[in-house]
Amino acid sequence: MILFVIRRLILIVPTLLGLLVLTFMMLRMGAGDPAAAIAGDNATPEQIARIREDLGLNDPLVIQFWDYLSHAARGDFGVSAYTNRAVGADIALRLPATLELTFFALLIAAVFGIAFGTLAGVWRNSVFDHVTRVVSVAGLATASFWFAIMLQLIFSMDLQVLPLRGRLPTGMPPPPFITGSYVIDALFTGRFETAWEALRHIILPAFTISLGGLATVARFTRSSVISSMQSEFASYERAVGYPERRVVLPYVLRNSLVTPVTQIGLLFGAFVSSAVAVEAIFDWPGLGSYLVNAIFTSDFQAVLAVTLVIGLVYGIVNIVVDLVHGLLDPRVAERM
Amino acid sequence: MSEAPLLEVRDLSLSVKTDAGPARILDHVDFDIRPGEIFGIVGESGCGKSTLAKTVLGLPPRNSVIDSGRVMFRGENLFELSRRQTARRLRGGTMGFIPQDPFQSFNPTFTIGKQMLEILRWSGLPEDPEGRPFGRADRKRHRDRLIEVLSAVQIPDPAEALDRYPHQFSGGQRQRILIAGALAARPGLILADEPTTALDVTTQMQILKLLRDLAAEYDVAMMFVTHDFGVVAQICDRVSVMYAGQTVETGTAADIIDNPRHPYTEKLIGCHPERSGNLVGIPGKVSSPIDPPMGCRFHPRCALAERRCSEVRPPLEGPAGGRRIACHVRGAAS
């Protein structure tokens, strides 16, 4: 088990390297000149040329890449052209907000997706099943920015039950940093009012992000529950006297979770990219808005570092997913 | 002969609703199983024998209707019990079940012990009619019982086996564990649905011998569903031959094998290469239950068929509990 984790962690390195090469090439070959962006609108060509020279942009690509890599390996991701601060510091400031948001979205997608999918599978072709199916398809087809605005209109403007934007009400100090999640940190330090406010703030953006994933998880869970319900083992369990609810919980359910759990791991990537738009709408101070700014201002250092960090978290999330597989299925655990 | 039967299946007919109309899966099926005997239900695939076993367990197929008849177990009509009572008192408890496929019948993600404990937990033992509370004491008592039955089926180190997962056992061992599961709640009757079909021949022999010994040792009757007269010869006391949902012949296993009278029985025994010396099939296939042939359901495939065979259904004739046959040509009346 431990060996498995170590092996998988080592495998992340070449993956990230590949990701970095691709992003690096795309940025250097694509439009936008970081030197011009740094120099500003009124710069003379000579100034821009000097900045290019300073940044090493005239060196061959391979040298530039090596330069970047050797700095990055030491934790130095360069300076943002936009914020003028170290990219590493910028990310450290904003990453926790994005992680909190995407993990809450994953949690919502997992809990509700699995619950709805299981019920839809058990009550196959019932009204509940049909309603879930229609809502799932609608959920998959809905644009998240539109959905976000609708949620704001209904819950924040009309009903005024949930806050419109931000992570906490203005003036409320954030809890001491432990995990980076306001909700969890506030709970740990006994600031229940802060925890409650943080939770209220995260509901709408997290739900927006989770919507498409929730629908996917529900669909996958439903079909694997249906096939497990018709399996030989379920029919044996009924024949030797298990009550039906016992057949479903836990026996059918545990067997049906493998596919949706894989799905949840893959969703993390999709959630991060949908966080980009959703963070902007809900004014969530995360990496999404930072990344958008970085792209628009040709802030290459920032783009590269954010890509790298998201890739790393994605890799770790998928190791966790594989470990959960092992917990669910002893045959998988044996091969770890 | 005078002993009261343990299980009486009387005139049982069952239809399944299909898109093409109702399909008669079981048609006036009639037999008795006496305490301690091994009773074979023999027929080709699709003749309704598995449906029969599941119906006796109180699990008729989805969308099915009982058209006539009753199933009496120890004098109680199973169709008059509520679903809950059926589940609690019959399955697991007084009736054990051995499934066909030892590879697919266990849930791969739970230990053997956890799955077997459920059988005892829901078997509706008298001191615990609602199935709960299911305390530590019960668990200990049940665990001891499982170790006992696992030793009876010759699983080495049974206490340790309870904590292992199904895939850590071979097919033969898994079938033994399933047999232990059927014995665990001290049933009076075990329903075995082709329990050796998925196994290789040597393992099959061992399992059959084990079943025979255990049935005698625990004084448990068995309803043994199979398509294989070779298996019948090894294990069954009496046997009922089914064709397309109908009982065509019934009697002692030895008598029927030595002297088959119904043309279908004769053909089915002829299919066995060890007996006939060569491979013979039965031409045609089992008739569709949606639109069965008039008269005797076997007549389209029967070499002896006469005109009345396609017009009038032959009744199952013969002394109750003795040799009975449903055939115009070979029957008692002819």
mmCIF file with all atom_site columns, C-alpha atoms in Angstrom, chain A residues 122 229 231-246 250-252 254-255 328-331 334, chain B residues 54 57 59 87-88 91-92 97 99 104-110 114-115 118-119 121-122 132 165 167-168 178 181:
data_model
loop_
_atom_site.group_PDB
_atom_site.id
_atom_site.type_symbol
_atom_site.label_atom_id
_atom_site.label_alt_id
_atom_site.label_comp_id
_atom_site.label_asym_id
_atom_site.label_entity_id
_atom_site.label_seq_id
_atom_site.pdbx_PDB_ins_code
_atom_site.Cartn_x
_atom_site.Cartn_y
_atom_site.Cartn_z
_atom_site.occupancy
_atom_site.B_iso_or_equiv
_atom_site.pdbx_formal_charge
_atom_site.auth_seq_id
_atom_site.auth_comp_id
_atom_site.auth_asym_id
_atom_site.auth_atom_id
_atom_site.pdbx_PDB_model_num
ATOM 1  C CA . VAL A 1 122 ? -33.234 0.979   -6.941  1.00 0.00 ? 122 VAL A CA 1
ATOM 2  C CA . MET A 1 229 ? -29.205 -5.309  -8.478  1.00 0.00 ? 229 MET A CA 1
ATOM 3  C CA . SER A 1 231 ? -26.291 -9.595  -10.499 1.00 0.00 ? 231 SER A CA 1
ATOM 4  C CA . GLU A 1 232 ? -26.011 -13.190 -9.377  1.00 0.00 ? 232 GLU A CA 1
ATOM 5  C CA . PHE A 1 233 ? -24.857 -12.181 -5.925  1.00 0.00 ? 233 PHE A CA 1
ATOM 6  C CA . ALA A 1 234 ? -27.873 -9.950  -5.344  1.00 0.00 ? 234 ALA A CA 1
ATOM 7  C CA . SER A 1 235 ? -30.164 -12.748 -6.424  1.00 0.00 ? 235 SER A CA 1
ATOM 8  C CA . TYR A 1 236 ? -28.348 -15.149 -4.078  1.00 0.00 ? 236 TYR A CA 1
ATOM 9  C CA . GLU A 1 237 ? -28.625 -12.664 -1.219  1.00 0.00 ? 237 GLU A CA 1
ATOM 10 C CA . ARG A 1 238 ? -32.384 -12.454 -1.774  1.00 0.00 ? 238 ARG A CA 1
ATOM 11 C CA . ALA A 1 239 ? -32.695 -16.226 -2.036  1.00 0.00 ? 239 ALA A CA 1
ATOM 12 C CA . VAL A 1 240 ? -31.029 -16.835 1.320   1.00 0.00 ? 240 VAL A CA 1
ATOM 13 C CA . GLY A 1 241 ? -33.234 -14.309 3.033   1.00 0.00 ? 241 GLY A CA 1
ATOM 14 C CA . TYR A 1 242 ? -31.574 -10.881 3.122   1.00 0.00 ? 242 TYR A CA 1
ATOM 15 C CA . PRO A 1 243 ? -34.288 -8.218  3.223   1.00 0.00 ? 243 PRO A CA 1
ATOM 16 C CA . GLU A 1 244 ? -34.268 -6.039  0.119   1.00 0.00 ? 244 GLU A CA 1
ATOM 17 C CA . ARG A 1 245 ? -33.013 -2.915  1.907   1.00 0.00 ? 245 ARG A CA 1
ATOM 18 C CA . ARG A 1 246 ? -30.091 -4.965  3.202   1.00 0.00 ? 246 ARG A CA 1
ATOM 19 C CA . PRO A 1 250 ? -24.397 -2.072  1.902   1.00 0.00 ? 250 PRO A CA 1
ATOM 20 C CA . TYR A 1 251 ? -24.015 -4.993  -0.483  1.00 0.00 ? 251 TYR A CA 1
ATOM 21 C CA . VAL A 1 252 ? -25.141 -3.628  -3.849  1.00 0.00 ? 252 VAL A CA 1
ATOM 22 C CA . ARG A 1 254 ? -20.360 -0.945  -2.337  1.00 0.00 ? 254 ARG A CA 1
ATOM 23 C CA . ASN A 1 255 ? -20.072 -2.841  -5.586  1.00 0.00 ? 255 ASN A CA 1
ATOM 24 C CA . LEU A 1 328 ? -14.019 -0.597  -1.789  1.00 0.00 ? 328 LEU A CA 1
ATOM 25 C CA . ASP A 1 329 ? -12.691 -3.694  -3.487  1.00 0.00 ? 329 ASP A CA 1
ATOM 26 C CA . PRO A 1 330 ? -10.274 -6.094  -1.763  1.00 0.00 ? 330 PRO A CA 1
ATOM 27 C CA . ARG A 1 331 ? -9.190  -7.461  -5.152  1.00 0.00 ? 331 ARG A CA 1
ATOM 28 C CA . GLU A 1 334 ? -4.313  -6.824  -3.269  1.00 0.00 ? 334 GLU A CA 1
ATOM 29 C CA . LYS B 2 54  ? -37.236 -19.646 -6.977  1.00 0.00 ? 54  LYS B CA 1
ATOM 30 C CA . LEU B 2 57  ? -38.335 -19.989 -2.147  1.00 0.00 ? 57  LEU B CA 1
ATOM 31 C CA . LEU B 2 59  ? -39.151 -15.358 -5.103  1.00 0.00 ? 59  LEU B CA 1
ATOM 32 C CA . ALA B 2 87  ? -38.528 -13.951 3.783   1.00 0.00 ? 87  ALA B CA 1
ATOM 33 C CA . ARG B 2 88  ? -37.992 -14.398 7.488   1.00 0.00 ? 88  ARG B CA 1
ATOM 34 C CA . ARG B 2 91  ? -35.603 -18.451 3.061   1.00 0.00 ? 91  ARG B CA 1
ATOM 35 C CA . GLY B 2 92  ? -32.395 -19.029 4.939   1.00 0.00 ? 92  GLY B CA 1
ATOM 36 C CA . PHE B 2 97  ? -30.452 -22.418 -0.960  1.00 0.00 ? 97  PHE B CA 1
ATOM 37 C CA . PRO B 2 99  ? -26.999 -21.342 -6.165  1.00 0.00 ? 99  PRO B CA 1
ATOM 38 C CA . GLN B 2 104 ? -20.735 -15.081 -9.286  1.00 0.00 ? 104 GLN B CA 1
ATOM 39 C CA . SER B 2 105 ? -22.870 -15.725 -6.238  1.00 0.00 ? 105 SER B CA 1
ATOM 40 C CA . PHE B 2 106 ? -20.658 -14.122 -3.627  1.00 0.00 ? 106 PHE B CA 1
ATOM 41 C CA . ASN B 2 107 ? -20.389 -10.410 -3.312  1.00 0.00 ? 107 ASN B CA 1
ATOM 42 C CA . PRO B 2 108 ? -16.708 -9.823  -4.178  1.00 0.00 ? 108 PRO B CA 1
ATOM 43 C CA . THR B 2 109 ? -16.249 -6.871  -1.845  1.00 0.00 ? 109 THR B CA 1
ATOM 44 C CA . PHE B 2 110 ? -17.235 -8.436  1.486   1.00 0.00 ? 110 PHE B CA 1
ATOM 45 C CA . LYS B 2 114 ? -19.893 -11.123 6.849   1.00 0.00 ? 114 LYS B CA 1
ATOM 46 C CA . GLN B 2 115 ? -22.006 -12.550 4.051   1.00 0.00 ? 115 GLN B CA 1
ATOM 47 C CA . GLU B 2 118 ? -26.389 -12.304 7.223   1.00 0.00 ? 118 GLU B CA 1
ATOM 48 C CA . ILE B 2 119 ? -27.995 -15.651 6.443   1.00 0.00 ? 119 ILE B CA 1
ATOM 49 C CA . ARG B 2 121 ? -29.154 -12.933 11.038  1.00 0.00 ? 121 ARG B CA 1
ATOM 50 C CA . TRP B 2 122 ? -32.224 -12.909 8.802   1.00 0.00 ? 122 TRP B CA 1
ATOM 51 C CA . ARG B 2 132 ? -33.228 -7.524  15.730  1.00 0.00 ? 132 ARG B CA 1
ATOM 52 C CA . TYR B 2 165 ? -12.696 -12.713 0.604   1.00 0.00 ? 165 TYR B CA 1
ATOM 53 C CA . HIS B 2 167 ? -11.765 -14.524 -4.640  1.00 0.00 ? 167 HIS B CA 1
ATOM 54 C CA . GLN B 2 168 ? -9.247  -16.108 -2.274  1.00 0.00 ? 168 GLN B CA 1
ATOM 55 C CA . LEU B 2 178 ? -22.244 -21.935 -0.305  1.00 0.00 ? 178 LEU B CA 1
ATOM 56 C CA . GLY B 2 181 ? -24.372 -21.319 4.029   1.00 0.00 ? 181 GLY B CA 1
#
